[in-house]
Amino acid sequence: MTTRRGDLFDPACPTRRLLDRIGTKWVSMVVKLLAEADPEEIRFAELQRRMPGVSQKMLSTTLRQLTRDGLVGRRVEPTVPPKVYYSLTDLGLSLEVPLSALRAWAEEHMALIGESATSP
Amino acid sequence: MTTRRGDLFDPACPTRRLLDRIGTKWVSMVVKLLAEADPEEIRFAELQRRMPGVSQKMLSTTLRQLTRDGLVGRRVEPTVPPKVYYSLTDLGLSLEVPLSALRAWAEEHMALIGESATSP
DNA sequence: CGGGATCCGTGGCGATACTG
DNA sequence: CAGTATCGCCACGGATCCCG
């Protein structure tokens, strides 16, 4: 970025930063899966299996970022084939609330908007 | 709750598409400004002035997309220096609800997160 | 004044390969 | 099984020029 981080609207606009995170391709999906599965916890491969099309790299990156942000909890079982369980933290769960509201809006209204503008 | 597992993971996934839109750099800011200014309506230059750092291209692109999606209304005054006023449609206003909830969450919790992680 | 067209850098993201 | 490392594409977005 040409500008230093956090100069323009950062102090006044944490929303921008939040959207930068949850707007990335896989975050909302991970959060939803974890929200549904919590507190059973899910392992990496299971998560990947439930997310058709995600690469290990992006899933790993996404999870690392969410973990770093304190939204996702990570528990490692040091067995010989290591097992890593992921779950939502309380913070992550609290984010799920407004996020699911957004999801509801999307499912309600996006159908209309549908194909007029975007071309994925 | 709609427990269909497919909704978020569909190729047609509405949530994904919504986040693709509102996740873009300036959308949330435009929506917020329009929500605050409605129904006075704002002109292009005024909008740009209130958004430090936005280029006219991105503001124009953002507005065009939002207009096409039916979230933003556009009114042109055919004076000699043309005046174009923007406002939120009812659909846009309805999006403002979950969006402001997300904003509230961000303002409440992003401060903590912001310190630990700087690069999305 | 509003905003389309163009050039171009950056980085998000996928594919592949390798480690512990 | 659960990652990390490397390469490369291309869409997002910034700067600039120009037109109605």
PDB file of C-alpha atoms (C1' of nucleotides) in Angstrom:
ATOM      1  CA  MET A   1       0.000   0.000   0.000  1.00  0.00           C
ATOM      2  CA  THR A   2       1.214   3.429  -0.873  1.00  0.00           C
ATOM      3  CA  THR A   3       0.036   4.810   2.423  1.00  0.00           C
ATOM      4  CA  ARG A   4       1.206   3.840   5.836  1.00  0.00           C
ATOM      5  CA  ARG A   5      -1.119   1.552   7.620  1.00  0.00           C
ATOM      6  CA  GLY A   6      -3.695   3.302   9.669  1.00  0.00           C
ATOM      7  CA  ASP A   7      -3.297   6.860   8.568  1.00  0.00           C
ATOM      8  CA  LEU A   8      -6.418   7.962   6.749  1.00  0.00           C
ATOM      9  CA  PHE A   9      -9.504   6.598   8.407  1.00  0.00           C
ATOM     10  CA  ASP A  10      -8.048   4.041  10.704  1.00  0.00           C
ATOM     11  CA  PRO A  11      -8.696   5.486  14.154  1.00  0.00           C
ATOM     12  CA  ALA A  12     -12.212   6.480  13.182  1.00  0.00           C
ATOM     13  CA  CYS A  13     -12.940   3.493  10.995  1.00  0.00           C
ATOM     14  CA  PRO A  14     -12.303   0.060  12.440  1.00  0.00           C
ATOM     15  CA  THR A  15     -15.097  -1.125  10.189  1.00  0.00           C
ATOM     16  CA  ARG A  16     -12.789  -0.904   7.220  1.00  0.00           C
ATOM     17  CA  ARG A  17     -10.339  -3.225   8.889  1.00  0.00           C
ATOM     18  CA  LEU A  18     -13.001  -5.652   9.951  1.00  0.00           C
ATOM     19  CA  LEU A  19     -14.360  -5.871   6.431  1.00  0.00           C
ATOM     20  CA  ASP A  20     -10.872  -6.342   5.113  1.00  0.00           C
ATOM     21  CA  ARG A  21     -10.743  -9.476   7.195  1.00  0.00           C
ATOM     22  CA  ILE A  22     -14.162 -11.025   6.944  1.00  0.00           C
ATOM     23  CA  GLY A  23     -14.396  -9.920   3.350  1.00  0.00           C
ATOM     24  CA  THR A  24     -11.624 -12.260   2.290  1.00  0.00           C
ATOM     25  CA  LYS A  25     -12.759 -15.240   0.386  1.00  0.00           C
ATOM     26  CA  TRP A  26     -13.010 -17.943   3.038  1.00  0.00           C
ATOM     27  CA  VAL A  27     -13.362 -16.238   6.385  1.00  0.00           C
ATOM     28  CA  SER A  28     -17.140 -16.092   6.536  1.00  0.00           C
ATOM     29  CA  MET A  29     -17.325 -19.720   5.581  1.00  0.00           C
ATOM     30  CA  VAL A  30     -14.876 -20.813   8.242  1.00  0.00           C
ATOM     31  CA  VAL A  31     -16.633 -18.768  10.900  1.00  0.00           C
ATOM     32  CA  LYS A  32     -19.973 -20.242   9.996  1.00  0.00           C
ATOM     33  CA  LEU A  33     -18.694 -23.808  10.034  1.00  0.00           C
ATOM     34  CA  LEU A  34     -16.988 -23.290  13.357  1.00  0.00           C
ATOM     35  CA  ALA A  35     -20.073 -21.640  14.775  1.00  0.00           C
ATOM     36  CA  GLU A  36     -22.167 -24.622  13.793  1.00  0.00           C
ATOM     37  CA  ALA A  37     -19.675 -27.168  15.007  1.00  0.00           C
ATOM     38  CA  ASP A  38     -18.661 -25.505  18.245  1.00  0.00           C
ATOM     39  CA  PRO A  39     -18.032 -26.788  20.822  1.00  0.00           C
ATOM     40  CA  GLU A  40     -17.330 -30.144  19.176  1.00  0.00           C
ATOM     41  CA  GLU A  41     -14.343 -28.575  17.447  1.00  0.00           C
ATOM     42  CA  ILE A  42     -13.270 -29.477  13.977  1.00  0.00           C
ATOM     43  CA  ARG A  43      -9.989 -30.666  12.601  1.00  0.00           C
ATOM     44  CA  PHE A  44      -8.174 -29.171   9.655  1.00  0.00           C
ATOM     45  CA  ALA A  45      -9.011 -31.870   7.149  1.00  0.00           C
ATOM     46  CA  GLU A  46     -12.625 -31.941   8.199  1.00  0.00           C
ATOM     47  CA  LEU A  47     -12.842 -28.214   7.710  1.00  0.00           C
ATOM     48  CA  GLN A  48     -11.276 -28.510   4.309  1.00  0.00           C
ATOM     49  CA  ARG A  49     -13.610 -31.313   3.364  1.00  0.00           C
ATOM     50  CA  ARG A  50     -16.580 -29.124   4.153  1.00  0.00           C
ATOM     51  CA  MET A  51     -15.231 -26.280   2.071  1.00  0.00           C
ATOM     52  CA  PRO A  52     -15.160 -27.398  -1.528  1.00  0.00           C
ATOM     53  CA  GLY A  53     -12.631 -25.488  -3.524  1.00  0.00           C
ATOM     54  CA  VAL A  54     -10.422 -24.196  -0.747  1.00  0.00           C
ATOM     55  CA  SER A  55      -6.696 -24.827  -1.014  1.00  0.00           C
ATOM     56  CA  GLN A  56      -4.690 -25.919   2.015  1.00  0.00           C
ATOM     57  CA  LYS A  57      -2.722 -22.756   1.734  1.00  0.00           C
ATOM     58  CA  MET A  58      -5.724 -20.465   1.920  1.00  0.00           C
ATOM     59  CA  LEU A  59      -7.393 -22.481   4.636  1.00  0.00           C
ATOM     60  CA  SER A  60      -4.200 -22.442   6.626  1.00  0.00           C
ATOM     61  CA  THR A  61      -3.700 -18.750   6.020  1.00  0.00           C
ATOM     62  CA  THR A  62      -7.282 -17.956   6.932  1.00  0.00           C
ATOM     63  CA  LEU A  63      -7.120 -19.987  10.126  1.00  0.00           C
ATOM     64  CA  ARG A  64      -3.796 -18.477  11.121  1.00  0.00           C
ATOM     65  CA  GLN A  65      -5.133 -14.983  10.688  1.00  0.00           C
ATOM     66  CA  LEU A  66      -8.309 -15.718  12.587  1.00  0.00           C
ATOM     67  CA  THR A  67      -6.301 -17.335  15.342  1.00  0.00           C
ATOM     68  CA  ARG A  68      -3.991 -14.371  15.520  1.00  0.00           C
ATOM     69  CA  ASP A  69      -6.982 -12.071  15.710  1.00  0.00           C
ATOM     70  CA  GLY A  70      -8.343 -14.022  18.620  1.00  0.00           C
ATOM     71  CA  LEU A  71     -11.461 -15.121  16.802  1.00  0.00           C
ATOM     72  CA  VAL A  72     -10.488 -18.751  16.530  1.00  0.00           C
ATOM     73  CA  GLY A  73      -9.088 -21.117  19.117  1.00  0.00           C
ATOM     74  CA  ARG A  74      -6.539 -23.751  18.256  1.00  0.00           C
ATOM     75  CA  ARG A  75      -5.844 -26.953  20.179  1.00  0.00           C
ATOM     76  CA  VAL A  76      -3.090 -29.327  19.207  1.00  0.00           C
ATOM     77  CA  GLU A  77      -3.093 -32.970  20.194  1.00  0.00           C
ATOM     78  CA  PRO A  78       0.534 -34.107  20.041  1.00  0.00           C
ATOM     79  CA  THR A  79      -0.170 -37.566  18.768  1.00  0.00           C
ATOM     80  CA  VAL A  80       2.020 -39.179  16.147  1.00  0.00           C
ATOM     81  CA  PRO A  81      -0.205 -38.042  13.358  1.00  0.00           C
ATOM     82  CA  PRO A  82      -0.793 -34.653  14.935  1.00  0.00           C
ATOM     83  CA  LYS A  83      -4.364 -33.565  15.352  1.00  0.00           C
ATOM     84  CA  VAL A  84      -5.305 -29.902  15.409  1.00  0.00           C
ATOM     85  CA  TYR A  85      -8.743 -28.813  16.497  1.00  0.00           C
ATOM     86  CA  TYR A  86     -10.241 -25.448  15.712  1.00  0.00           C
ATOM     87  CA  SER A  87     -13.088 -23.686  17.427  1.00  0.00           C
ATOM     88  CA  LEU A  88     -14.568 -20.247  17.807  1.00  0.00           C
ATOM     89  CA  THR A  89     -13.503 -18.168  20.766  1.00  0.00           C
ATOM     90  CA  ASP A  90     -16.016 -16.052  22.645  1.00  0.00           C
ATOM     91  CA  LEU A  91     -14.941 -13.146  20.500  1.00  0.00           C
ATOM     92  CA  GLY A  92     -15.511 -15.207  17.391  1.00  0.00           C
ATOM     93  CA  LEU A  93     -18.933 -16.205  18.619  1.00  0.00           C
ATOM     94  CA  SER A  94     -19.832 -12.596  19.273  1.00  0.00           C
ATOM     95  CA  LEU A  95     -18.866 -11.771  15.714  1.00  0.00           C
ATOM     96  CA  GLU A  96     -21.102 -14.539  14.492  1.00  0.00           C
ATOM     97  CA  VAL A  97     -24.123 -12.552  15.644  1.00  0.00           C
ATOM     98  CA  PRO A  98     -23.849  -9.546  13.326  1.00  0.00           C
ATOM     99  CA  LEU A  99     -22.358 -11.795  10.690  1.00  0.00           C
ATOM    100  CA  SER A 100     -25.356 -14.083  10.644  1.00  0.00           C
ATOM    101  CA  ALA A 101     -27.575 -11.023  10.414  1.00  0.00           C
ATOM    102  CA  LEU A 102     -25.673 -10.061   7.325  1.00  0.00           C
ATOM    103  CA  ARG A 103     -26.072 -13.574   6.019  1.00  0.00           C
ATOM    104  CA  ALA A 104     -29.810 -13.357   6.557  1.00  0.00           C
ATOM    105  CA  TRP A 105     -29.952 -10.121   4.634  1.00  0.00           C
ATOM    106  CA  ALA A 106     -27.949 -11.637   1.819  1.00  0.00           C
ATOM    107  CA  GLU A 107     -30.167 -14.682   1.514  1.00  0.00           C
ATOM    108  CA  GLU A 108     -33.181 -12.452   1.536  1.00  0.00           C
ATOM    109  CA  HIS A 109     -32.131  -9.821  -0.958  1.00  0.00           C
ATOM    110  CA  MET A 110     -29.179 -10.972  -2.991  1.00  0.00           C
ATOM    111  CA  ALA A 111     -31.303 -13.117  -5.256  1.00  0.00           C
ATOM    112  CA  LEU A 112     -32.782  -9.999  -6.832  1.00  0.00           C
ATOM    113  CA  ILE A 113     -29.440  -8.369  -7.300  1.00  0.00           C
ATOM    114  CA  GLY A 114     -28.026 -11.620  -8.559  1.00  0.00           C
ATOM    115  CA  GLU A 115     -26.734 -11.496 -12.071  1.00  0.00           C
ATOM    116  CA  SER A 116     -27.110  -7.868 -13.033  1.00  0.00           C
ATOM    117  CA  ALA A 117     -23.698  -6.647 -12.023  1.00  0.00           C
ATOM    118  CA  THR A 118     -21.117  -9.173 -10.935  1.00  0.00           C
ATOM    119  CA  SER A 119     -19.365 -11.575 -13.193  1.00  0.00           C
ATOM    120  CA  PRO A 120     -17.390 -14.080 -11.100  1.00  0.00           C
TER     121      PRO A 120
ATOM    122  CA  MET B   1     -32.841 -21.909  11.166  1.00  0.00           C
ATOM    123  CA  THR B   2     -32.175 -22.896   7.636  1.00  0.00           C
ATOM    124  CA  THR B   3     -29.841 -25.758   8.267  1.00  0.00           C
ATOM    125  CA  ARG B   4     -29.203 -26.472   4.654  1.00  0.00           C
ATOM    126  CA  ARG B   5     -25.507 -26.888   4.535  1.00  0.00           C
ATOM    127  CA  GLY B   6     -25.271 -25.802   0.983  1.00  0.00           C
ATOM    128  CA  ASP B   7     -26.171 -22.173   1.186  1.00  0.00           C
ATOM    129  CA  LEU B   8     -22.794 -20.717   1.989  1.00  0.00           C
ATOM    130  CA  PHE B   9     -20.956 -23.155  -0.215  1.00  0.00           C
ATOM    131  CA  ASP B  10     -23.103 -22.995  -3.268  1.00  0.00           C
ATOM    132  CA  PRO B  11     -21.595 -21.482  -6.345  1.00  0.00           C
ATOM    133  CA  ALA B  12     -24.564 -19.141  -6.047  1.00  0.00           C
ATOM    134  CA  CYS B  13     -23.864 -18.444  -2.366  1.00  0.00           C
ATOM    135  CA  PRO B  14     -25.513 -15.119  -1.647  1.00  0.00           C
ATOM    136  CA  THR B  15     -23.407 -14.348   1.399  1.00  0.00           C
ATOM    137  CA  ARG B  16     -20.211 -14.753  -0.548  1.00  0.00           C
ATOM    138  CA  ARG B  17     -21.465 -12.415  -3.203  1.00  0.00           C
ATOM    139  CA  LEU B  18     -22.655  -9.852  -0.714  1.00  0.00           C
ATOM    140  CA  LEU B  19     -19.330  -9.837   1.059  1.00  0.00           C
ATOM    141  CA  ASP B  20     -17.576  -9.549  -2.261  1.00  0.00           C
ATOM    142  CA  ARG B  21     -19.441  -6.305  -2.733  1.00  0.00           C
ATOM    143  CA  ILE B  22     -19.521  -4.670   0.644  1.00  0.00           C
ATOM    144  CA  GLY B  23     -16.036  -5.977   1.301  1.00  0.00           C
ATOM    145  CA  THR B  24     -14.597  -3.816  -1.424  1.00  0.00           C
ATOM    146  CA  LYS B  25     -12.649  -0.910  -0.143  1.00  0.00           C
ATOM    147  CA  TRP B  26     -15.130   1.938  -0.189  1.00  0.00           C
ATOM    148  CA  VAL B  27     -18.601   0.488  -0.193  1.00  0.00           C
ATOM    149  CA  SER B  28     -19.199   0.465   3.526  1.00  0.00           C
ATOM    150  CA  MET B  29     -18.025   4.032   3.800  1.00  0.00           C
ATOM    151  CA  VAL B  30     -20.292   5.222   1.014  1.00  0.00           C
ATOM    152  CA  VAL B  31     -23.279   3.429   2.477  1.00  0.00           C
ATOM    153  CA  LYS B  32     -22.649   4.920   5.871  1.00  0.00           C
ATOM    154  CA  LEU B  33     -22.275   8.445   4.535  1.00  0.00           C
ATOM    155  CA  LEU B  34     -25.411   8.127   2.454  1.00  0.00           C
ATOM    156  CA  ALA B  35     -27.309   6.669   5.361  1.00  0.00           C
ATOM    157  CA  GLU B  36     -26.330   9.607   7.514  1.00  0.00           C
ATOM    158  CA  ALA B  37     -27.076  12.199   4.858  1.00  0.00           C
ATOM    159  CA  ASP B  38     -30.302  10.769   3.523  1.00  0.00           C
ATOM    160  CA  PRO B  39     -32.676  12.244   2.596  1.00  0.00           C
ATOM    161  CA  GLU B  40     -30.724  15.426   1.966  1.00  0.00           C
ATOM    162  CA  GLU B  41     -28.776  13.616  -0.724  1.00  0.00           C
ATOM    163  CA  ILE B  42     -25.142  14.217  -1.422  1.00  0.00           C
ATOM    164  CA  ARG B  43     -23.302  15.212  -4.515  1.00  0.00           C
ATOM    165  CA  PHE B  44     -20.288  13.466  -5.934  1.00  0.00           C
ATOM    166  CA  ALA B  45     -17.680  15.997  -4.873  1.00  0.00           C
ATOM    167  CA  GLU B  46     -19.126  16.240  -1.406  1.00  0.00           C
ATOM    168  CA  LEU B  47     -18.971  12.486  -1.059  1.00  0.00           C
ATOM    169  CA  GLN B  48     -15.401  12.463  -2.238  1.00  0.00           C
ATOM    170  CA  ARG B  49     -14.494  15.219   0.170  1.00  0.00           C
ATOM    171  CA  ARG B  50     -15.828  13.203   3.052  1.00  0.00           C
ATOM    172  CA  MET B  51     -13.803  10.184   2.017  1.00  0.00           C
ATOM    173  CA  PRO B  52     -10.144  11.058   2.357  1.00  0.00           C
ATOM    174  CA  GLY B  53      -8.021   8.926   0.114  1.00  0.00           C
ATOM    175  CA  VAL B  54     -10.616   7.774  -2.374  1.00  0.00           C
ATOM    176  CA  SER B  55      -9.877   8.293  -6.040  1.00  0.00           C
ATOM    177  CA  GLN B  56     -12.594   9.551  -8.296  1.00  0.00           C
ATOM    178  CA  LYS B  57     -12.371   6.361 -10.277  1.00  0.00           C
ATOM    179  CA  MET B  58     -13.069   4.127  -7.324  1.00  0.00           C
ATOM    180  CA  LEU B  59     -15.799   6.388  -6.009  1.00  0.00           C
ATOM    181  CA  SER B  60     -17.410   6.442  -9.406  1.00  0.00           C
ATOM    182  CA  THR B  61     -17.013   2.688  -9.800  1.00  0.00           C
ATOM    183  CA  THR B  62     -18.392   2.041  -6.345  1.00  0.00           C
ATOM    184  CA  LEU B  63     -21.375   4.289  -6.900  1.00  0.00           C
ATOM    185  CA  ARG B  64     -22.104   2.796 -10.283  1.00  0.00           C
ATOM    186  CA  GLN B  65     -22.088  -0.714  -8.899  1.00  0.00           C
ATOM    187  CA  LEU B  66     -24.259   0.236  -5.952  1.00  0.00           C
ATOM    188  CA  THR B  67     -26.648   2.000  -8.281  1.00  0.00           C
ATOM    189  CA  ARG B  68     -26.817  -1.025 -10.559  1.00  0.00           C
ATOM    190  CA  ASP B  69     -27.460  -3.225  -7.554  1.00  0.00           C
ATOM    191  CA  GLY B  70     -30.347  -1.044  -6.545  1.00  0.00           C
ATOM    192  CA  LEU B  71     -28.796   0.032  -3.263  1.00  0.00           C
ATOM    193  CA  VAL B  72     -28.169   3.609  -4.277  1.00  0.00           C
ATOM    194  CA  GLY B  73     -30.391   6.124  -6.009  1.00  0.00           C
ATOM    195  CA  ARG B  74     -29.065   8.667  -8.463  1.00  0.00           C
ATOM    196  CA  ARG B  75     -30.620  11.953  -9.448  1.00  0.00           C
ATOM    197  CA  VAL B  76     -29.154  14.168 -12.119  1.00  0.00           C
ATOM    198  CA  GLU B  77     -29.848  17.869 -12.300  1.00  0.00           C
ATOM    199  CA  PRO B  78     -29.202  18.898 -15.892  1.00  0.00           C
ATOM    200  CA  THR B  79     -27.803  22.298 -15.095  1.00  0.00           C
ATOM    201  CA  VAL B  80     -24.870  23.705 -16.978  1.00  0.00           C
ATOM    202  CA  PRO B  81     -22.409  22.416 -14.440  1.00  0.00           C
ATOM    203  CA  PRO B  82     -24.282  19.132 -13.987  1.00  0.00           C
ATOM    204  CA  LYS B  83     -25.171  18.160 -10.463  1.00  0.00           C
ATOM    205  CA  VAL B  84     -25.595  14.545  -9.467  1.00  0.00           C
ATOM    206  CA  TYR B  85     -27.157  13.621  -6.177  1.00  0.00           C
ATOM    207  CA  TYR B  86     -26.837  10.240  -4.540  1.00  0.00           C
ATOM    208  CA  SER B  87     -29.004   8.668  -1.889  1.00  0.00           C
ATOM    209  CA  LEU B  88     -29.777   5.297  -0.400  1.00  0.00           C
ATOM    210  CA  THR B  89     -32.730   3.372  -1.757  1.00  0.00           C
ATOM    211  CA  ASP B  90     -35.001   1.423   0.546  1.00  0.00           C
ATOM    212  CA  LEU B  91     -32.942  -1.642  -0.220  1.00  0.00           C
ATOM    213  CA  GLY B  92     -29.796   0.231   0.672  1.00  0.00           C
ATOM    214  CA  LEU B  93     -31.351   1.396   3.902  1.00  0.00           C
ATOM    215  CA  SER B  94     -32.302  -2.162   4.775  1.00  0.00           C
ATOM    216  CA  LEU B  95     -28.704  -3.208   4.262  1.00  0.00           C
ATOM    217  CA  GLU B  96     -27.634  -0.426   6.543  1.00  0.00           C
ATOM    218  CA  VAL B  97     -29.241  -2.254   9.446  1.00  0.00           C
ATOM    219  CA  PRO B  98     -27.048  -5.370   9.554  1.00  0.00           C
ATOM    220  CA  LEU B  99     -24.154  -3.291   8.315  1.00  0.00           C
ATOM    221  CA  SER B 100     -24.366  -0.889  11.208  1.00  0.00           C
ATOM    222  CA  ALA B 101     -24.524  -3.862  13.541  1.00  0.00           C
ATOM    223  CA  LEU B 102     -21.277  -5.012  12.050  1.00  0.00           C
ATOM    224  CA  ARG B 103     -19.884  -1.522  12.458  1.00  0.00           C
ATOM    225  CA  ALA B 104     -20.870  -1.523  16.089  1.00  0.00           C
ATOM    226  CA  TRP B 105     -19.103  -4.820  16.599  1.00  0.00           C
ATOM    227  CA  ALA B 106     -16.036  -3.484  14.851  1.00  0.00           C
ATOM    228  CA  GLU B 107     -15.879  -0.334  16.930  1.00  0.00           C
ATOM    229  CA  GLU B 108     -16.324  -2.375  20.038  1.00  0.00           C
ATOM    230  CA  HIS B 109     -13.815  -5.111  19.410  1.00  0.00           C
ATOM    231  CA  MET B 110     -11.418  -4.164  16.652  1.00  0.00           C
ATOM    232  CA  ALA B 111      -9.288  -2.057  18.919  1.00  0.00           C
ATOM    233  CA  LEU B 112      -8.046  -5.161  20.680  1.00  0.00           C
ATOM    234  CA  ILE B 113      -7.464  -7.010  17.459  1.00  0.00           C
ATOM    235  CA  GLY B 114      -5.804  -4.124  15.710  1.00  0.00           C
ATOM    236  CA  GLU B 115      -2.798  -4.190  17.959  1.00  0.00           C
ATOM    237  CA  SER B 116      -1.861  -7.783  17.447  1.00  0.00           C
ATOM    238  CA  ALA B 117      -2.404  -8.035  13.731  1.00  0.00           C
ATOM    239  CA  THR B 118      -1.641  -5.344  11.218  1.00  0.00           C
ATOM    240  CA  SER B 119      -1.680  -7.112   7.873  1.00  0.00           C
ATOM    241  CA  PRO B 120      -4.921  -8.655   6.692  1.00  0.00           C
TER     242      PRO B 120
ATOM    243  C1'  DC C   1     -18.502  19.217 -12.131  1.00  0.00           C
ATOM    244  C1'  DG C   2     -19.114  14.415 -12.936  1.00  0.00           C
ATOM    245  C1'  DG C   3     -17.025  10.419 -14.550  1.00  0.00           C
ATOM    246  C1'  DG C   4     -15.343   7.324 -18.455  1.00  0.00           C
ATOM    247  C1'  DA C   5     -10.721   5.243 -20.449  1.00  0.00           C
ATOM    248  C1'  DT C   6      -6.113   3.727 -19.866  1.00  0.00           C
ATOM    249  C1'  DC C   7      -1.721   2.210 -17.782  1.00  0.00           C
ATOM    250  C1'  DC C   8       0.225  -0.156 -14.143  1.00  0.00           C
ATOM    251  C1'  DG C   9       1.612  -1.771  -9.344  1.00  0.00           C
ATOM    252  C1'  DT C  10       0.212  -4.589  -5.575  1.00  0.00           C
ATOM    253  C1'  DG C  11      -1.439  -8.515  -3.392  1.00  0.00           C
ATOM    254  C1'  DG C  12      -5.052 -12.116  -2.948  1.00  0.00           C
ATOM    255  C1'  DC C  13      -5.424 -16.519  -4.166  1.00  0.00           C
ATOM    256  C1'  DG C  14      -4.729 -21.061  -6.627  1.00  0.00           C
ATOM    257  C1'  DA C  15      -1.531 -25.027  -7.956  1.00  0.00           C
ATOM    258  C1'  DT C  16       2.220 -27.566  -6.857  1.00  0.00           C
ATOM    259  C1'  DA C  17       5.870 -29.439  -4.061  1.00  0.00           C
ATOM    260  C1'  DC C  18       8.111 -30.259   0.276  1.00  0.00           C
ATOM    261  C1'  DT C  19       8.559 -30.935   5.728  1.00  0.00           C
ATOM    262  C1'  DG C  20       7.621 -32.766  10.504  1.00  0.00           C
TER     263       DG C  20
ATOM    264  C1'  DC D   1      -2.417 -35.256   8.982  1.00  0.00           C
ATOM    265  C1'  DA D   2      -1.199 -30.490   9.205  1.00  0.00           C
ATOM    266  C1'  DG D   3       0.957 -27.427   7.656  1.00  0.00           C
ATOM    267  C1'  DT D   4       5.027 -24.165   5.039  1.00  0.00           C
ATOM    268  C1'  DA D   5       7.471 -22.491   0.625  1.00  0.00           C
ATOM    269  C1'  DT D   6       7.525 -21.004  -4.126  1.00  0.00           C
ATOM    270  C1'  DC D   7       5.692 -19.453  -8.441  1.00  0.00           C
ATOM    271  C1'  DG D   8       2.438 -17.148 -11.240  1.00  0.00           C
ATOM    272  C1'  DC D   9      -2.090 -15.180 -12.667  1.00  0.00           C
ATOM    273  C1'  DC D  10      -5.255 -11.507 -12.540  1.00  0.00           C
ATOM    274  C1'  DA D  11      -8.621  -8.600 -10.388  1.00  0.00           C
ATOM    275  C1'  DC D  12      -8.594  -4.597  -7.287  1.00  0.00           C
ATOM    276  C1'  DG D  13      -7.563  -0.236  -6.958  1.00  0.00           C
ATOM    277  C1'  DG D  14      -4.490   4.251  -7.587  1.00  0.00           C
ATOM    278  C1'  DA D  15      -2.794   7.944 -10.915  1.00  0.00           C
ATOM    279  C1'  DT D  16      -3.517  10.395 -14.903  1.00  0.00           C
ATOM    280  C1'  DC D  17      -5.734  12.141 -19.041  1.00  0.00           C
ATOM    281  C1'  DC D  18      -9.749  13.562 -21.270  1.00  0.00           C
ATOM    282  C1'  DC D  19     -14.650  14.464 -22.532  1.00  0.00           C
ATOM    283  C1'  DG D  20     -19.791  16.233 -22.011  1.00  0.00           C
TER     284       DG D  20
END
